[in-house]
mmCIF file of N, CA and C in Angstrom:
data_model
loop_
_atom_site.group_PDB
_atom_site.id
_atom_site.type_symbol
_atom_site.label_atom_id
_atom_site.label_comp_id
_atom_site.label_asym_id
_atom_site.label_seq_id
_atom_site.Cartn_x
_atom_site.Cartn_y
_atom_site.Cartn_z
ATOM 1 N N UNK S 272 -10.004 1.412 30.840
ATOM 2 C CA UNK S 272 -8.656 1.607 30.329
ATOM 3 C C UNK S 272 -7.778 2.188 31.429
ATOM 4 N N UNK S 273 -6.283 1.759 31.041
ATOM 5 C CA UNK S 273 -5.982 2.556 32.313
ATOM 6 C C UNK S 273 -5.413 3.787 31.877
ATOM 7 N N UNK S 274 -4.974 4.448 32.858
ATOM 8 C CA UNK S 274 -4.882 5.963 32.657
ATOM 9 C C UNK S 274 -2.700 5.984 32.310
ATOM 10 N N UNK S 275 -2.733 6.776 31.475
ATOM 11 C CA UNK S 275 -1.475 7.484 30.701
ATOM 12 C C UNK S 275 -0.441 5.983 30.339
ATOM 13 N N UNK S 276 -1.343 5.263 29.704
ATOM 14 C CA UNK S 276 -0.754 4.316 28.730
ATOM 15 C C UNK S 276 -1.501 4.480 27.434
ATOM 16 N N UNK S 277 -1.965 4.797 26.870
ATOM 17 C CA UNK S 277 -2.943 5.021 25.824
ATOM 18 C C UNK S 277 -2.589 6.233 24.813
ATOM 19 N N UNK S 278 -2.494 6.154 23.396
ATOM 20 C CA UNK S 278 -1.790 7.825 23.465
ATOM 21 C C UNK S 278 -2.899 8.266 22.773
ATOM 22 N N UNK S 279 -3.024 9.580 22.746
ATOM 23 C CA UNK S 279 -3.889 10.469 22.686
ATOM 24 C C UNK S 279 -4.443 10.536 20.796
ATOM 25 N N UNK S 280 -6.377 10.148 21.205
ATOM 26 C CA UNK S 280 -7.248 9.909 20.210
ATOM 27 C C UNK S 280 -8.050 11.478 19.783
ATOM 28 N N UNK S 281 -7.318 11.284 18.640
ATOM 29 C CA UNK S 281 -8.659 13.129 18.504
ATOM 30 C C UNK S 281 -8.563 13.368 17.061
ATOM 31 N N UNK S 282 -9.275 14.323 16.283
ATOM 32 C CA UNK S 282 -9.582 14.501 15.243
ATOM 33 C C UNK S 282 -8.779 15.569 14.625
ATOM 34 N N UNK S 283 -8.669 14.696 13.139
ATOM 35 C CA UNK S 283 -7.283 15.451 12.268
ATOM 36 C C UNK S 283 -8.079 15.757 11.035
ATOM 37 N N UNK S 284 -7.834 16.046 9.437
ATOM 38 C CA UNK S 284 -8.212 16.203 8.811
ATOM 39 C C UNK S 284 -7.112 15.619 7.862
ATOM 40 N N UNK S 285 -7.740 14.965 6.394
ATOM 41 C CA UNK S 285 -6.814 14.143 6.232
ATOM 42 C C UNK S 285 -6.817 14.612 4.508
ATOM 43 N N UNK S 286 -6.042 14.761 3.812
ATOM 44 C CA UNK S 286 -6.089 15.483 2.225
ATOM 45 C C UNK S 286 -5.916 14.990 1.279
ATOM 46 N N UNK S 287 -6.539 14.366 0.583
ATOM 47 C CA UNK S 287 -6.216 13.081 -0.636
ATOM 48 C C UNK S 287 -5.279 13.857 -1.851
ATOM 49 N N UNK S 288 -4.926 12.743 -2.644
ATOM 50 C CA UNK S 288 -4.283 13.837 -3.667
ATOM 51 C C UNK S 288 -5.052 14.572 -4.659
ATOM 52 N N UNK S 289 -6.618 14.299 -4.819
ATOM 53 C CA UNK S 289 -7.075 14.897 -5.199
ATOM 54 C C UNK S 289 -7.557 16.280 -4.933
ATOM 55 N N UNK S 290 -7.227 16.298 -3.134
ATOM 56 C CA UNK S 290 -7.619 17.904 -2.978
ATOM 57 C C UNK S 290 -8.400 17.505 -1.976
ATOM 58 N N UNK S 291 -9.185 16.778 -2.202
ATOM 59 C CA UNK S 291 -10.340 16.341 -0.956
ATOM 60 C C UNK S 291 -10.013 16.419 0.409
ATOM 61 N N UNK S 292 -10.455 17.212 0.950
ATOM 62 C CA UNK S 292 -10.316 17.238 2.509
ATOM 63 C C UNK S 292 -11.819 16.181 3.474
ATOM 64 N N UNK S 293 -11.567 15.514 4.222
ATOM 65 C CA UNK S 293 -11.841 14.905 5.038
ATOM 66 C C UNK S 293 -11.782 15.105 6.422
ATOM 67 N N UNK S 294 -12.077 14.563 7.574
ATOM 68 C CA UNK S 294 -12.190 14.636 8.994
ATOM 69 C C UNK S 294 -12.211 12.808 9.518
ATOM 70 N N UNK S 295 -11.542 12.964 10.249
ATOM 71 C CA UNK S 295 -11.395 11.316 11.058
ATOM 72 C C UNK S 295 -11.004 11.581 12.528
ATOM 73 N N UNK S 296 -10.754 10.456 13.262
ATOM 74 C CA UNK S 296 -9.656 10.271 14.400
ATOM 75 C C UNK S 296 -9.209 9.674 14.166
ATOM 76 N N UNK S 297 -7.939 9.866 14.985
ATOM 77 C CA UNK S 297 -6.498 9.382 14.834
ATOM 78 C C UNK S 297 -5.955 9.344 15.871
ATOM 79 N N UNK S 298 -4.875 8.632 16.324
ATOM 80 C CA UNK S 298 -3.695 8.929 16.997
ATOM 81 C C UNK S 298 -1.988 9.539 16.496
ATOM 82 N N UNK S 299 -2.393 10.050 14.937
ATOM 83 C CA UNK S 299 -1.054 10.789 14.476
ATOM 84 C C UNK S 299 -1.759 12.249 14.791
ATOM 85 N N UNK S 300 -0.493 12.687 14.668
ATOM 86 C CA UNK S 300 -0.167 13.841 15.049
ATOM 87 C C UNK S 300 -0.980 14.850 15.832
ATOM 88 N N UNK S 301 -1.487 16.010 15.774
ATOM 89 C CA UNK S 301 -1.878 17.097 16.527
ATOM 90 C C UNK S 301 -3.258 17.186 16.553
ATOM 91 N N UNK S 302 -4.452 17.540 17.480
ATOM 92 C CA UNK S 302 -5.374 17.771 17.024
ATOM 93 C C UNK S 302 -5.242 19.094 16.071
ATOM 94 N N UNK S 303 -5.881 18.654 15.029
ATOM 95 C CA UNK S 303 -6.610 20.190 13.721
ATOM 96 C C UNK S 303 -5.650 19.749 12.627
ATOM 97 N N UNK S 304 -4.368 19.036 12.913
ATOM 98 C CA UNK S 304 -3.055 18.582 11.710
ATOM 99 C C UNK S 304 -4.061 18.369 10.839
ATOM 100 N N UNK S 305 -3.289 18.252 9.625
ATOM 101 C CA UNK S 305 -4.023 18.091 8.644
ATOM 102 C C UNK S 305 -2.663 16.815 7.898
ATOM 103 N N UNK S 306 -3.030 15.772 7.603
ATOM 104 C CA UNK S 306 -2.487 14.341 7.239
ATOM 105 C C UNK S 306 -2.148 14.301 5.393
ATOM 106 N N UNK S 307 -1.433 14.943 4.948
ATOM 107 C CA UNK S 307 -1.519 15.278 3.341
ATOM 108 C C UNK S 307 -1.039 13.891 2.584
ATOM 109 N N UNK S 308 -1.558 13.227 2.114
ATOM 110 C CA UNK S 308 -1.672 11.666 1.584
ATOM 111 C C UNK S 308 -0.829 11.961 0.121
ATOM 112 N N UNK S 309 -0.010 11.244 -0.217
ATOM 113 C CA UNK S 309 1.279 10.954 -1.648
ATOM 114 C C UNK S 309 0.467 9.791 -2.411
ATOM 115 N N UNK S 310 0.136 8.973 -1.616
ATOM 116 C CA UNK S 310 -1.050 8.164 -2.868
ATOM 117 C C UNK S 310 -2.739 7.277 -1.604
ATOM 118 N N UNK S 311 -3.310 7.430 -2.418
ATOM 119 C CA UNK S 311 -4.488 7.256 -2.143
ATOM 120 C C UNK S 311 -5.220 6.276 -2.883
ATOM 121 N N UNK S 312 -6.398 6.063 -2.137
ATOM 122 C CA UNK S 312 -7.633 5.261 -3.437
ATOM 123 C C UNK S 312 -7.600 6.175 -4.996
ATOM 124 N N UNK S 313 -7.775 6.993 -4.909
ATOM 125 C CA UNK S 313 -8.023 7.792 -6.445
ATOM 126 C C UNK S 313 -6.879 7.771 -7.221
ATOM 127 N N UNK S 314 -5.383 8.045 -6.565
ATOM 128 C CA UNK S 314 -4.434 7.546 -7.178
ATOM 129 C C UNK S 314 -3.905 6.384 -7.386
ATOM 130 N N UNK S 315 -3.570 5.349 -6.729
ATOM 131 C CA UNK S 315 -2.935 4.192 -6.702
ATOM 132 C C UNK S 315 -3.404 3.020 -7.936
ATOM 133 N N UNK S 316 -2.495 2.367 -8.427
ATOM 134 C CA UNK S 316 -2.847 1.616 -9.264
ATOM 135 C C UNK S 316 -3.797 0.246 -9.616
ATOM 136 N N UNK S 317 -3.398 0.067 -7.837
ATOM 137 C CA UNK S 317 -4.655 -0.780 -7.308
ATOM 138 C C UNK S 317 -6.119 -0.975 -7.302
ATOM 139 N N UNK S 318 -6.105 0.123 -7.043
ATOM 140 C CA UNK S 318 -7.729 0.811 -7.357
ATOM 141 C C UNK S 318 -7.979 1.231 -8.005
ATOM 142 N N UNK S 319 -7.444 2.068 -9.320
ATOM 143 C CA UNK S 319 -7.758 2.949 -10.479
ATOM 144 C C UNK S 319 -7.810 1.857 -11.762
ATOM 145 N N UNK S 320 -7.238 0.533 -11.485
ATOM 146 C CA UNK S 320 -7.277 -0.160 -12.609
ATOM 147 C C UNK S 320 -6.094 0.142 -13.487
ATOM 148 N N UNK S 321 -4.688 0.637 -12.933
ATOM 149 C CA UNK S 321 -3.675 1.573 -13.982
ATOM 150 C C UNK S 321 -3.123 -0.181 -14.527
ATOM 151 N N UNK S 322 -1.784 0.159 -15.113
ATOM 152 C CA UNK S 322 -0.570 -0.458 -15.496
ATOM 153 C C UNK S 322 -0.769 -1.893 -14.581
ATOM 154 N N UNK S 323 -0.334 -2.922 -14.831
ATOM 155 C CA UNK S 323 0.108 -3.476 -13.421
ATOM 156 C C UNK S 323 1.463 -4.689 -14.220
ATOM 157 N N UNK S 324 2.394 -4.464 -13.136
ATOM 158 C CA UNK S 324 3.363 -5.060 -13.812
ATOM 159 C C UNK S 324 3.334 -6.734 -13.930
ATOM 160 N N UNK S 325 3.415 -7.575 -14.661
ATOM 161 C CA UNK S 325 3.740 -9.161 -14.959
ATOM 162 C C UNK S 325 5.090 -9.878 -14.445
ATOM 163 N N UNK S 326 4.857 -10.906 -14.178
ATOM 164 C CA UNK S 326 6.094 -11.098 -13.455
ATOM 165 C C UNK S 326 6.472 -11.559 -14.777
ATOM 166 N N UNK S 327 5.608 -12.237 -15.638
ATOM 167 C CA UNK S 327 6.608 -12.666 -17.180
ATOM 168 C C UNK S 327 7.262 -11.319 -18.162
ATOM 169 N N UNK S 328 6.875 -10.510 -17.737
ATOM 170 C CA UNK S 328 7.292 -9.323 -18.591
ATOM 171 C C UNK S 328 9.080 -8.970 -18.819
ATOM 172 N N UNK S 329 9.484 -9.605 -17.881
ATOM 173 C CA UNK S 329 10.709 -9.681 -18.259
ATOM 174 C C UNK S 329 11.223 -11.020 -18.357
ATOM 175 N N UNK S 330 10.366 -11.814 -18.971
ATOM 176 C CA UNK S 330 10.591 -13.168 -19.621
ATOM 177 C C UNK S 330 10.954 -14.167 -18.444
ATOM 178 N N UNK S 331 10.619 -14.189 -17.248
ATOM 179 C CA UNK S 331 10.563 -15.176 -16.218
ATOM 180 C C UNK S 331 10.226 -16.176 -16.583
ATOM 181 N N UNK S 332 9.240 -16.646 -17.296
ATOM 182 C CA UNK S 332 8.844 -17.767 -17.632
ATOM 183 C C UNK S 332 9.263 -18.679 -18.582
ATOM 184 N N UNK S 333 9.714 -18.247 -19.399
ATOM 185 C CA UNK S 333 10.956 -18.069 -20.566
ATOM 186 C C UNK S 333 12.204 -18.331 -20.207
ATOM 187 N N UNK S 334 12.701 -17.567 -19.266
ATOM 188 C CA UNK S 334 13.798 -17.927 -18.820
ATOM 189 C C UNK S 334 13.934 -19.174 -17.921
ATOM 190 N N UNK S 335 13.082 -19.850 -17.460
ATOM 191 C CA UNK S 335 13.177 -20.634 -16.362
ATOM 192 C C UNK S 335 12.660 -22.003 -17.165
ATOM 193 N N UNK S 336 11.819 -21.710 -18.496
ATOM 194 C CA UNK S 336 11.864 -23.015 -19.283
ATOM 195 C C UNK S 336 13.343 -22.860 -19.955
ATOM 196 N N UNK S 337 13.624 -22.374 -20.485
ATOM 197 C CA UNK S 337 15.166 -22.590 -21.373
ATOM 198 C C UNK S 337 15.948 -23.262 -20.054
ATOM 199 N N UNK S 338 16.151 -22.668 -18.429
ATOM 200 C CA UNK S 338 16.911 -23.104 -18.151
ATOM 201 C C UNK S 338 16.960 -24.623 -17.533
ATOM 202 N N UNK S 339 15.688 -25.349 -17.543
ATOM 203 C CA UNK S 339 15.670 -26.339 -17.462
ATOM 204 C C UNK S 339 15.175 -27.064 -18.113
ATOM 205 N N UNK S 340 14.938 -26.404 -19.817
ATOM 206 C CA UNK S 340 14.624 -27.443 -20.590
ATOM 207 C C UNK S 340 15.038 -29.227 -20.853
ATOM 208 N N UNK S 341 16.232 -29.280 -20.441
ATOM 209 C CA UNK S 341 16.647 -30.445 -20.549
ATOM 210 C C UNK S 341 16.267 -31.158 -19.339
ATOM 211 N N UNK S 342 16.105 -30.580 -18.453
ATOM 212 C CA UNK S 342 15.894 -31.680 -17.298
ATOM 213 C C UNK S 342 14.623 -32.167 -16.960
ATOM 214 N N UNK S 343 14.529 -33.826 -16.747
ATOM 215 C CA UNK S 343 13.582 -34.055 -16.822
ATOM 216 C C UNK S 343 13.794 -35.579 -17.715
ATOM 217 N N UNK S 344 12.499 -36.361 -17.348
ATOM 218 C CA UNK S 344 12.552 -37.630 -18.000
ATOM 219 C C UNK S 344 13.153 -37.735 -19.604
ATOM 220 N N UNK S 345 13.503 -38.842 -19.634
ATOM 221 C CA UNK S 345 14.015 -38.796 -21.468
ATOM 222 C C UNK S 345 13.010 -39.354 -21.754
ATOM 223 N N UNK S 346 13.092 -39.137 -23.497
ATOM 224 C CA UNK S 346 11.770 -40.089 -24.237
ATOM 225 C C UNK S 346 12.454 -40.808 -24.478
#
């Protein structure tokens, strides 16, 4: 590698929202920082299985047959 293009690799500690503290490397911030995470695996909806929104839920599909119900071959 070459020398002072690279930015600096070292170990942070990283805090889920559950509380969980961890250890990694990184290139954010300071060595010893500690990285406090707003959503995570344990939170996010992705992974927890929560809510997940439909794109028909506000009648997309519905709306887009009404608006071209008529168009289209005749019988």
């Amino acid at each position: 590698m070459k020398p002072e293009i690279h930015p600096d690799y070292h170990e942070i500690k990283v805090q889920m929202t559950d509380g969980t503290v961890y250890s990694t490397r990184s290139t954010w911030g300071k060595p010893g920082d500690t990285m406090m995470l707003d959503i995570d695996s344990t939170s996010h909806p992705a992974w927890t299985g929560g809510p997940a929104r439909l794109n028909d839920q506000g009648g997309q599909v519905a709306k887009f047959n009404k608006r071209f119900a008529g168009f289209g071959r005749k019988k």
